Short mmCIF file of N, CA, C and O in Angstrom, two decimals:
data_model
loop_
_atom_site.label_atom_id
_atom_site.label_comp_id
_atom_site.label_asym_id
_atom_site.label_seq_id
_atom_site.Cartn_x
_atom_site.Cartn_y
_atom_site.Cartn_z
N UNK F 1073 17.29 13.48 15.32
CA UNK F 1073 16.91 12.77 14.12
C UNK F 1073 15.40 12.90 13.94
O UNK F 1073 14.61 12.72 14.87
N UNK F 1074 15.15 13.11 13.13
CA UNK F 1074 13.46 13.50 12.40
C UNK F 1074 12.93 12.32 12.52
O UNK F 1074 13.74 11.43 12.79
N UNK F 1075 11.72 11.98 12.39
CA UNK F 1075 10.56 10.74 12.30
C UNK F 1075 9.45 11.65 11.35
O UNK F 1075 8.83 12.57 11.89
N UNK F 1076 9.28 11.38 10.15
CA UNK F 1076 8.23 11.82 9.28
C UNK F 1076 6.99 10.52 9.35
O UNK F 1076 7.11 9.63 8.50
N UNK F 1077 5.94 10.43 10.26
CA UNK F 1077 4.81 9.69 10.49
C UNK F 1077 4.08 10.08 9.31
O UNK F 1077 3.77 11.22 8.97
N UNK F 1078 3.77 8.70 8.58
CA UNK F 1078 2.64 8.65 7.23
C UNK F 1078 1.95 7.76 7.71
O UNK F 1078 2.16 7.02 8.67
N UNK F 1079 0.82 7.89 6.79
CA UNK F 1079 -0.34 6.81 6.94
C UNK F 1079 -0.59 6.55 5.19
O UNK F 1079 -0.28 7.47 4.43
N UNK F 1080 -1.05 5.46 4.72
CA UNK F 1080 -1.02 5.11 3.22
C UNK F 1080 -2.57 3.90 3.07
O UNK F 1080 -2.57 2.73 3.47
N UNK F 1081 -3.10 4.22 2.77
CA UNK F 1081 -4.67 3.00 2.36
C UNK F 1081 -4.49 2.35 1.05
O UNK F 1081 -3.68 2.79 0.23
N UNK F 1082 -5.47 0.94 0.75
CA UNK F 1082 -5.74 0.51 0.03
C UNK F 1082 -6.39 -0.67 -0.35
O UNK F 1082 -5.94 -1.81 -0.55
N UNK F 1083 -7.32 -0.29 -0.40
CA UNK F 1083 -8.76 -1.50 0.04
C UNK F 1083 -9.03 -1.38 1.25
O UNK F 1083 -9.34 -0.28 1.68
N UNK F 1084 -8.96 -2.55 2.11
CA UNK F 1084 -9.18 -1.89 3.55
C UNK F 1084 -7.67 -2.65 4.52
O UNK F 1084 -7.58 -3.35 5.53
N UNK F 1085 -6.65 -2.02 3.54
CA UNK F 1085 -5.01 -2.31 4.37
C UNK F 1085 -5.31 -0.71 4.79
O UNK F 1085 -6.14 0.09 4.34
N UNK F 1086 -4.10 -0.56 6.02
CA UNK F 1086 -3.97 0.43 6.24
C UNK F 1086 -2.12 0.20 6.88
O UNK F 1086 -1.57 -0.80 7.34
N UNK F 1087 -1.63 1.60 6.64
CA UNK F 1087 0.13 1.32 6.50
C UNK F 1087 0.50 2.38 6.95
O UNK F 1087 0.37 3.32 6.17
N UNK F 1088 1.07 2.69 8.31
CA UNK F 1088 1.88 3.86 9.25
C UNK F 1088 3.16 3.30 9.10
O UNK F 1088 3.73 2.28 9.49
N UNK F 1089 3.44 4.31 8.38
CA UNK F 1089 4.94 4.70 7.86
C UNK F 1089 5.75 5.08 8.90
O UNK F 1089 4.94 5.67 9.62
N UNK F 1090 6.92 5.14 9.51
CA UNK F 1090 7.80 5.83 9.78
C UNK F 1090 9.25 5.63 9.44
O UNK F 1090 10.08 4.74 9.62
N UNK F 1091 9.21 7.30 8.67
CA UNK F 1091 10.41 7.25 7.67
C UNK F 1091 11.48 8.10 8.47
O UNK F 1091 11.13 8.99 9.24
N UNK F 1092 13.37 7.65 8.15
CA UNK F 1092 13.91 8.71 9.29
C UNK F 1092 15.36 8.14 8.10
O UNK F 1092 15.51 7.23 7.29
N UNK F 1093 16.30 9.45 8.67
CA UNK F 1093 17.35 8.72 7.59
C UNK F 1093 18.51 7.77 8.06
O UNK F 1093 19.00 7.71 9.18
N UNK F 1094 18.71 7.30 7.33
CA UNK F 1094 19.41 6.19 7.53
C UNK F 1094 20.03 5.44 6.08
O UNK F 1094 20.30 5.82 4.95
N UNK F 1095 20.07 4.17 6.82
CA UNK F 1095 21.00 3.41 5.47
C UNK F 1095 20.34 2.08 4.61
O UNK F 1095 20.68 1.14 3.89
N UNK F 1096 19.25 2.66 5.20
CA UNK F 1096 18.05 1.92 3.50
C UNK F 1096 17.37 0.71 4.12
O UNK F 1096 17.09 -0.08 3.22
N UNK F 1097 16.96 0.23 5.41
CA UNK F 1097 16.70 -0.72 5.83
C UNK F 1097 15.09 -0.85 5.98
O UNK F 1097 14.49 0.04 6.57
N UNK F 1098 14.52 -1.78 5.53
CA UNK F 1098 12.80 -1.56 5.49
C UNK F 1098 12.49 -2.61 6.29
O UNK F 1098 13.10 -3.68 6.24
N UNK F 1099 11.41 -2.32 7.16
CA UNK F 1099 10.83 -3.12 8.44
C UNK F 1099 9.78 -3.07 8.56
O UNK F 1099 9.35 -1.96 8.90
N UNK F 1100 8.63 -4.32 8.35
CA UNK F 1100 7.27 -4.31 8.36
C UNK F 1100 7.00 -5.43 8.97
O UNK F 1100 7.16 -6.61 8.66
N UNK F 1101 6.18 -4.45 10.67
CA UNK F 1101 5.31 -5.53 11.52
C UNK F 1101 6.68 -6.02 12.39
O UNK F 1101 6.74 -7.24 12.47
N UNK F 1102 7.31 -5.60 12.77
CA UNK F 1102 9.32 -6.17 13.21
C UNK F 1102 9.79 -6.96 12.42
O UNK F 1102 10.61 -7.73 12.92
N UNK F 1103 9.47 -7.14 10.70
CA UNK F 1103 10.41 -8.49 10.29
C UNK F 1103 10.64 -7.24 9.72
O UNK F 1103 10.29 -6.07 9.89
N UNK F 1104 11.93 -8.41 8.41
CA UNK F 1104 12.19 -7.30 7.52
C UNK F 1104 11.14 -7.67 5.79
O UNK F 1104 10.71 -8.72 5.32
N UNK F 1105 11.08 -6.33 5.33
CA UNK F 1105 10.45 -6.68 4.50
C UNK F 1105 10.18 -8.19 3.39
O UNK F 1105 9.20 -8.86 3.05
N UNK F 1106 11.71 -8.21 3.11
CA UNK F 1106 11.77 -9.48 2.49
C UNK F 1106 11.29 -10.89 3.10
O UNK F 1106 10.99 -11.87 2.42
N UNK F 1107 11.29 -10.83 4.47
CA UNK F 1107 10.84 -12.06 5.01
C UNK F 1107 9.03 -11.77 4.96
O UNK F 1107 8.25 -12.59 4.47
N UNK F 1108 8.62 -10.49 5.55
CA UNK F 1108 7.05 -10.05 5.43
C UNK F 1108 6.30 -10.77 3.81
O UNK F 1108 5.30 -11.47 3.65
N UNK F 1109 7.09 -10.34 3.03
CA UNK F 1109 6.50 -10.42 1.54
C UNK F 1109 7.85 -11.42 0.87
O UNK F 1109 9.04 -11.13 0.67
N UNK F 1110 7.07 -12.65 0.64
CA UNK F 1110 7.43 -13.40 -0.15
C UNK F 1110 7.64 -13.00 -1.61
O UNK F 1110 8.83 -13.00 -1.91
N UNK F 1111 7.01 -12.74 -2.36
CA UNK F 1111 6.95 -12.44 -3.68
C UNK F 1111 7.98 -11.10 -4.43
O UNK F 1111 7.76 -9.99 -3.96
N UNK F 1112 8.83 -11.18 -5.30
CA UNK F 1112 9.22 -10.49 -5.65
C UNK F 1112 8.51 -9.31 -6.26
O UNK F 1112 9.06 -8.22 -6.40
N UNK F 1113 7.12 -9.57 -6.67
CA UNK F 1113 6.28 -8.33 -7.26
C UNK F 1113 5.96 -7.45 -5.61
O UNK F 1113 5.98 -6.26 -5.33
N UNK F 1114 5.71 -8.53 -4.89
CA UNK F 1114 5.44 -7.61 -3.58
C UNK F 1114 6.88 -6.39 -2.89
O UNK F 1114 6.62 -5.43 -2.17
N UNK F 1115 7.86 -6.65 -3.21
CA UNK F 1115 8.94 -6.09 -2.76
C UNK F 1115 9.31 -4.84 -3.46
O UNK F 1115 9.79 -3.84 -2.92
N UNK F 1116 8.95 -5.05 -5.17
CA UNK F 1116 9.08 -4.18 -5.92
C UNK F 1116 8.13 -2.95 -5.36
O UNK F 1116 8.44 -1.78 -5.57
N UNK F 1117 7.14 -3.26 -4.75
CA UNK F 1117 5.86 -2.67 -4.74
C UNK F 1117 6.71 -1.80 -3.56
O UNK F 1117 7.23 -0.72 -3.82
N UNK F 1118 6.77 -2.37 -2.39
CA UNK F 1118 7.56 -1.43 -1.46
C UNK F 1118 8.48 -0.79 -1.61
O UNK F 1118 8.46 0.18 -0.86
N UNK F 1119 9.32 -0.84 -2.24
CA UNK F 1119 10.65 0.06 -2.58
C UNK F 1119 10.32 0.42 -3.92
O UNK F 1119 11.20 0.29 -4.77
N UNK F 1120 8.94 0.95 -4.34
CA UNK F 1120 9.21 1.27 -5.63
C UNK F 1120 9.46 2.76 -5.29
O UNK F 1120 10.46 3.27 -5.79
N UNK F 1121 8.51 3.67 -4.35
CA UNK F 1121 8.55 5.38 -4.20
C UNK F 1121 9.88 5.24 -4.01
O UNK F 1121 10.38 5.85 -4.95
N UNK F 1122 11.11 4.59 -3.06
CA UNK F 1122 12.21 4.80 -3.09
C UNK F 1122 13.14 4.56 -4.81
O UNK F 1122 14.01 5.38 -5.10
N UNK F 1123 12.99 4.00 -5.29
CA UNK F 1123 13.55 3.88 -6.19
C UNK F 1123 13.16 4.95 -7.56
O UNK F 1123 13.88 5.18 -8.53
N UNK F 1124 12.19 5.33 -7.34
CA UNK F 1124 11.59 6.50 -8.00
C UNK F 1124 12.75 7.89 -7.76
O UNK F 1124 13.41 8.54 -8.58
N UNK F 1125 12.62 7.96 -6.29
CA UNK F 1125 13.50 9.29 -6.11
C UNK F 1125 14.70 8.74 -5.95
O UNK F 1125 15.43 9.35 -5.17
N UNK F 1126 15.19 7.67 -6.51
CA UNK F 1126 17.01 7.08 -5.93
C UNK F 1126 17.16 7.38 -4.46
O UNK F 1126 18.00 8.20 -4.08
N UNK F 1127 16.56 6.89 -3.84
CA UNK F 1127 16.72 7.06 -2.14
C UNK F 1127 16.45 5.88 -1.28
O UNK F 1127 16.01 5.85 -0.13
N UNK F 1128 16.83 4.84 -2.15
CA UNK F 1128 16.75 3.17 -1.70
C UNK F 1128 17.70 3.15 -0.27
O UNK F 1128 17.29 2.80 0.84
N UNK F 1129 18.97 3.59 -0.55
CA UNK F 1129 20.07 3.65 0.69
C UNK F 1129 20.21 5.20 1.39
O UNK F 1129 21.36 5.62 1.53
N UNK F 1130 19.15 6.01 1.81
CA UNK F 1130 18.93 7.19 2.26
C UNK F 1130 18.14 6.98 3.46
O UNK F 1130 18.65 7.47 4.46
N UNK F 1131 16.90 6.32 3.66
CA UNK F 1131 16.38 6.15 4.32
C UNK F 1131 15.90 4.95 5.10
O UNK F 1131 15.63 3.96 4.41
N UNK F 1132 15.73 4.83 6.63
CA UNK F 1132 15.26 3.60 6.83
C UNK F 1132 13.77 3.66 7.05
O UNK F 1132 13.19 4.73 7.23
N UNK F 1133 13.14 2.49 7.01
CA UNK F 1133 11.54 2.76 7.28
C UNK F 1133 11.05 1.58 8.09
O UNK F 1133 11.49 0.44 7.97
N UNK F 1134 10.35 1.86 8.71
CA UNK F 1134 9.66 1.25 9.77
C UNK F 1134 8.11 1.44 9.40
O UNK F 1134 7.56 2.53 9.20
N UNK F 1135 7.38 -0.06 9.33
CA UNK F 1135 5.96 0.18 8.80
C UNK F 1135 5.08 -0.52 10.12
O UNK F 1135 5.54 -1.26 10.99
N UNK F 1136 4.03 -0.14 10.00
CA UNK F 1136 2.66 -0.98 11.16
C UNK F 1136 1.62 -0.99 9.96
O UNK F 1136 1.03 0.06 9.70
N UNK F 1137 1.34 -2.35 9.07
CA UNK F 1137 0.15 -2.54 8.27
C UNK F 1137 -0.76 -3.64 9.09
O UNK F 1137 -0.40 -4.46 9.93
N UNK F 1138 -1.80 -3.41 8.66
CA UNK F 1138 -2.81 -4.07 8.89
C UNK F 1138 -3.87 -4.28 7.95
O UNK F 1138 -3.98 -3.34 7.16
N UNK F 1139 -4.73 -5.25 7.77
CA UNK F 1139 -6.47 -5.20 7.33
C UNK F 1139 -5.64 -6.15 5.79
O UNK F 1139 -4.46 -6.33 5.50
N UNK F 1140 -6.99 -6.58 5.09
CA UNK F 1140 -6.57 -6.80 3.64
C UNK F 1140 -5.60 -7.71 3.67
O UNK F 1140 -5.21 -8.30 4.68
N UNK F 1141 -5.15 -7.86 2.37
CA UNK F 1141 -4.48 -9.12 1.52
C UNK F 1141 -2.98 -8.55 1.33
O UNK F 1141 -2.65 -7.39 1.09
N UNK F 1142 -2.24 -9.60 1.50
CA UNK F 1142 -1.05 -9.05 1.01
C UNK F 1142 -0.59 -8.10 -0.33
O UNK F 1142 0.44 -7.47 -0.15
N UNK F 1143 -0.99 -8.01 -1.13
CA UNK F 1143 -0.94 -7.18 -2.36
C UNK F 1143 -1.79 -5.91 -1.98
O UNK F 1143 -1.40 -5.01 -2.72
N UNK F 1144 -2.69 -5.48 -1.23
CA UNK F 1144 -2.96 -3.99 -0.22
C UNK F 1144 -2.34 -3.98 0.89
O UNK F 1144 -3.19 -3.49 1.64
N UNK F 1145 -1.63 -4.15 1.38
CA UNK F 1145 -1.01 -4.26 2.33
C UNK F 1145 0.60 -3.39 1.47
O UNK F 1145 0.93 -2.22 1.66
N UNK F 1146 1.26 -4.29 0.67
CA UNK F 1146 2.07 -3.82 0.05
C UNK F 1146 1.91 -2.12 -0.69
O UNK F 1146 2.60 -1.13 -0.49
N UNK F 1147 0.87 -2.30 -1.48
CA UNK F 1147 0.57 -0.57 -1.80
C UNK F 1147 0.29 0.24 -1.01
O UNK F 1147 0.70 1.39 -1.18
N UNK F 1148 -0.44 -0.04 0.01
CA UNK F 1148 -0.68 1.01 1.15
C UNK F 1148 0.69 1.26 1.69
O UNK F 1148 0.91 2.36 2.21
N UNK F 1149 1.69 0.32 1.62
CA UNK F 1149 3.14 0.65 2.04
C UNK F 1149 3.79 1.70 1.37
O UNK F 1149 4.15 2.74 1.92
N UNK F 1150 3.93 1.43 0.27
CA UNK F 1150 4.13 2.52 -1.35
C UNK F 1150 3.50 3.79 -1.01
O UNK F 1150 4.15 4.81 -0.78
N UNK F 1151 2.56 3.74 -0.99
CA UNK F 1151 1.89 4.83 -0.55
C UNK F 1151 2.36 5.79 0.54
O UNK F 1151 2.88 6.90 0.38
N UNK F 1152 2.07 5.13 1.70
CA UNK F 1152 2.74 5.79 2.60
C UNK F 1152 4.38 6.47 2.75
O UNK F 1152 4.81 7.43 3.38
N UNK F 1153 5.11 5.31 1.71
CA UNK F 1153 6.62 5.70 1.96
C UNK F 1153 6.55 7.26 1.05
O UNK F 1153 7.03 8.35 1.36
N UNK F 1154 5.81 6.89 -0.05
CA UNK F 1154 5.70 8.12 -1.27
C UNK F 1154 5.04 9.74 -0.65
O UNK F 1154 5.17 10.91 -1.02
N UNK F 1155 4.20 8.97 0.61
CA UNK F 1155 4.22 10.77 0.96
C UNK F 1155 5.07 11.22 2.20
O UNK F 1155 5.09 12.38 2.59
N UNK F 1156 5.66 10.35 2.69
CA UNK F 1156 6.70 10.29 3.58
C UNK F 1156 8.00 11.13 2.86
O UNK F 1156 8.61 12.03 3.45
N UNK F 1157 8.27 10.74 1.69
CA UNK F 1157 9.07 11.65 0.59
C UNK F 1157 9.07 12.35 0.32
O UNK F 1157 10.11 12.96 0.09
N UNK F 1158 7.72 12.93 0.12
CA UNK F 1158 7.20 14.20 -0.83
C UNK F 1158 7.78 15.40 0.66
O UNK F 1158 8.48 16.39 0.47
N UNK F 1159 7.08 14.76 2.49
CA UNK F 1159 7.35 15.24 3.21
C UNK F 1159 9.10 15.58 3.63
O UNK F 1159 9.42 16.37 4.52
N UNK F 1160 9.70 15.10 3.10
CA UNK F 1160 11.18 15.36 3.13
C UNK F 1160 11.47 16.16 2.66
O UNK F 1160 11.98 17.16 3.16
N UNK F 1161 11.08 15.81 0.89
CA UNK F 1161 11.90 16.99 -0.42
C UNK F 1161 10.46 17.24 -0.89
O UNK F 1161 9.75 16.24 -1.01
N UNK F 1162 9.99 18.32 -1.14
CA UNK F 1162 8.86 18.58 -2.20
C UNK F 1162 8.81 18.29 -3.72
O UNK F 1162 7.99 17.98 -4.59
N UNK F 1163 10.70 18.66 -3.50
CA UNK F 1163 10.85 18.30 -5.09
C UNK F 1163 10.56 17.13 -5.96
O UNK F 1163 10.18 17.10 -7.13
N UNK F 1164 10.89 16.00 -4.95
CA UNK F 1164 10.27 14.86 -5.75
C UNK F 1164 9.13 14.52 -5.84
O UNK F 1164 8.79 13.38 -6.17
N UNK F 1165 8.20 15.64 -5.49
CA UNK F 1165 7.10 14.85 -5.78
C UNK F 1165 6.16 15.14 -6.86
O UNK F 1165 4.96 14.90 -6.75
N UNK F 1166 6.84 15.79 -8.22
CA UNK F 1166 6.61 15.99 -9.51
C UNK F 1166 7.01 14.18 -9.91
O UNK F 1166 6.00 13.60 -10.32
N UNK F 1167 8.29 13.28 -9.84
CA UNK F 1167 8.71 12.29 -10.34
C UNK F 1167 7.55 10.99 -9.87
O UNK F 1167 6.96 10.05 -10.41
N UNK F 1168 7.68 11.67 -8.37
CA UNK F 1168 6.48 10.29 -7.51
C UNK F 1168 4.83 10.55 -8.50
O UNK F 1168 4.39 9.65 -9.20
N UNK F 1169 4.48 11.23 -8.44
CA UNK F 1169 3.33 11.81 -9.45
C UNK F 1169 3.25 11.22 -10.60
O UNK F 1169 2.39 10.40 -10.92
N UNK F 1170 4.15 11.61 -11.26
CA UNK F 1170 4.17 10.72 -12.87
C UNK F 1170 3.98 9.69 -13.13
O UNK F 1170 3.60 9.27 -14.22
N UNK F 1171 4.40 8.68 -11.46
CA UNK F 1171 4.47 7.22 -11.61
C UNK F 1171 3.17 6.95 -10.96
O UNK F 1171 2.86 5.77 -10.81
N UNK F 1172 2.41 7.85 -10.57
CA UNK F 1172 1.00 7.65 -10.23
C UNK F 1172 1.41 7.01 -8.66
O UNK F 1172 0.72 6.05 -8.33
N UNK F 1173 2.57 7.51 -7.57
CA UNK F 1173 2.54 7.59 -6.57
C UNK F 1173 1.89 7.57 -5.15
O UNK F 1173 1.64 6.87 -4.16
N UNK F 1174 1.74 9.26 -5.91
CA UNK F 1174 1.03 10.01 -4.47
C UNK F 1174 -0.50 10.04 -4.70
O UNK F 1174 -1.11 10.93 -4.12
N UNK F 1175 -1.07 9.35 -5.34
CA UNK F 1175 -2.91 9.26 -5.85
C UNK F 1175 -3.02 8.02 -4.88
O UNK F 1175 -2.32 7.01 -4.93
N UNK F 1176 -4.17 8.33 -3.88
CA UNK F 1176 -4.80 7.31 -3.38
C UNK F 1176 -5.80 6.13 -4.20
O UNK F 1176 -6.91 6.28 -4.71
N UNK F 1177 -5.19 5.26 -4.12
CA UNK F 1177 -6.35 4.27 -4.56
C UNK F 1177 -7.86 4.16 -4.43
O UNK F 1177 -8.13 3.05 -3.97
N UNK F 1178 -9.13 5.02 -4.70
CA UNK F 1178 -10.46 4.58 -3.98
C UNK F 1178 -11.07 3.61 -4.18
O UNK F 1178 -12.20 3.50 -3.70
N UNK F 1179 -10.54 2.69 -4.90
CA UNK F 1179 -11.57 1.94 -5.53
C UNK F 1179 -11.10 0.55 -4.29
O UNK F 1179 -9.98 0.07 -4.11
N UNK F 1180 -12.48 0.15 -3.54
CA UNK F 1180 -13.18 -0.68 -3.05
C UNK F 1180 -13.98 -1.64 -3.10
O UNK F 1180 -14.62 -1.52 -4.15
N UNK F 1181 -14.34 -2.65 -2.45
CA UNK F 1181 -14.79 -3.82 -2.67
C UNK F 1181 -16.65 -3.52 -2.71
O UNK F 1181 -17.09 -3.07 -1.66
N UNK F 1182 -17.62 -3.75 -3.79
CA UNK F 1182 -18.61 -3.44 -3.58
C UNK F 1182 -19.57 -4.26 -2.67
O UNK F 1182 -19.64 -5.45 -2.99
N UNK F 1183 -20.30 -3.88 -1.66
CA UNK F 1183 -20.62 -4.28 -0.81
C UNK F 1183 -22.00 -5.41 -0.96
O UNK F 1183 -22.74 -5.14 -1.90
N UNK F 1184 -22.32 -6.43 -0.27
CA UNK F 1184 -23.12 -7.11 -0.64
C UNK F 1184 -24.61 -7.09 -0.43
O UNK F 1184 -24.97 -7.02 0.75
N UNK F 1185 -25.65 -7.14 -1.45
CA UNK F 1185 -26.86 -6.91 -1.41
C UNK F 1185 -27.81 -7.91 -0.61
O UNK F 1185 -27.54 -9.11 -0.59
N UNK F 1186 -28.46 -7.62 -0.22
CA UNK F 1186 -29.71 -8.57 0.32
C UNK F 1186 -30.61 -9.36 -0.74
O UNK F 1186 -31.04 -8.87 -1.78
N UNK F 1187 -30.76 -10.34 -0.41
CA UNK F 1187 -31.55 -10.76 -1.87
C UNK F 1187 -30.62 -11.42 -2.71
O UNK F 1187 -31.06 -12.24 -3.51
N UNK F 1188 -29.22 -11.15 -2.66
CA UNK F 1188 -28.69 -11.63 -3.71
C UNK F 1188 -27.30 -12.42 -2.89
O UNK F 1188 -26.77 -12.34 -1.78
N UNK F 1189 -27.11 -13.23 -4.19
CA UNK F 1189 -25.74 -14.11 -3.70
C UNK F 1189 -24.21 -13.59 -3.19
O UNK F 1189 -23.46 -14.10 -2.36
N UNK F 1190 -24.03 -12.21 -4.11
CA UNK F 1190 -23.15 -11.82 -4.27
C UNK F 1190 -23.29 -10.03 -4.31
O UNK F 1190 -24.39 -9.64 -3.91
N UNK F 1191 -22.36 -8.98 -4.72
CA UNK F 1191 -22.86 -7.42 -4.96
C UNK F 1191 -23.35 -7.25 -6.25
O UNK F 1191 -23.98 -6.21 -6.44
N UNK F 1192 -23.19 -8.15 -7.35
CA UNK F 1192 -23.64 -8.38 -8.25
C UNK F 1192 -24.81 -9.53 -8.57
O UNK F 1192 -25.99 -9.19 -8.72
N UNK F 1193 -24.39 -10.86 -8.66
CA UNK F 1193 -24.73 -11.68 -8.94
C UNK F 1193 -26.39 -12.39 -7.63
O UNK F 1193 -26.77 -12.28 -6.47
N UNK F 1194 -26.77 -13.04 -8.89
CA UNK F 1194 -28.18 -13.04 -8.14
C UNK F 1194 -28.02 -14.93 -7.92
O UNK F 1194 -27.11 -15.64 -8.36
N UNK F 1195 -29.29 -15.37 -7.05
CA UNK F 1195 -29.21 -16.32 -6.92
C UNK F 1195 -29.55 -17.06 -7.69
O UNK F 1195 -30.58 -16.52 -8.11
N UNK F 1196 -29.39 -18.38 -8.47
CA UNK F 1196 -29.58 -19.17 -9.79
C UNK F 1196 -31.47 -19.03 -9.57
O UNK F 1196 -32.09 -19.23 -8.52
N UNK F 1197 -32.09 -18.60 -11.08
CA UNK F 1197 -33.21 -18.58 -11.15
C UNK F 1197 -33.65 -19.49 -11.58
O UNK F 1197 -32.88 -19.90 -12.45
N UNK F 1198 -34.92 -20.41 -11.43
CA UNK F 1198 -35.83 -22.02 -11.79
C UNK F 1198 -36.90 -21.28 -12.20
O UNK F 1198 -37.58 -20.48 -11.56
N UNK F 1199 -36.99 -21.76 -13.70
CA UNK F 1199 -38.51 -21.69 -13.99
C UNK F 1199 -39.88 -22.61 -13.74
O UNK F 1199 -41.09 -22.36 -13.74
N UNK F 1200 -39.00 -23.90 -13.52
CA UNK F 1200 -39.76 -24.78 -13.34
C UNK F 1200 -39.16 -25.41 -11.96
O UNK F 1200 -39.70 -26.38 -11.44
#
């Protein structure tokens, strides 16, 4: 039986995939997903690359996330399952693409300045 090892980012989550076939069972951190992620937007988020290629009951997956908020945590999952896929069939990964899939997220938290309150914002100015 195959083990296709992914890795998937987003913000500073990070998500090792391991995808193998089976009968559709998703596992993140030893729970199962649904207990991991409360939220129904969060679940969608994980089984969305599967549901993209109809391969919800094809594969099982086994995740190790870390870092970040639950909502990066979840896409870095997506992520990872989506090139875990592409690594199976090539073919789907024209469909994963379209849905803006297999594109890494770069966009990051801007880091904080000296001098100031915030990466933006400055500290309240007194004229008097």
């Amino acid at each position: 039986m195959e083990v296709i090892k992914t890795s998937g980012r987003r913000k500073t989550s990070v998500a090792r995939a391991y995808v193998t076939k089976g009968s559709g069972k998703v596992e993140v951190n030893g729970k199962d997903y649904k207990e991991y992620f409360k939220t129904p937007t969060l679940h969608y988020y994980v089984l969305q690359s599967l549901n993209v290629v109809n391969a919800a009951n094809e594969y099982d997956v086994k995740v190790n996330v870390k870092g970040g908020g639950t909502t990066g945590q979840a896409q870095a999952i997506r992520l990872a399952i989506a090139k875990a896929l592409v690594e199976y069939n090539a073919e789907s990964k024209p469909a994963l693409r379209a849905e803006g899939l297999v594109t890494r997220d770069p966009r990051m938290v801007e880091r904080k300045k000296f001098g100031q309150k915030k990466a933006r914002a400055r500290f309240q100015f007194s004229k008097r």
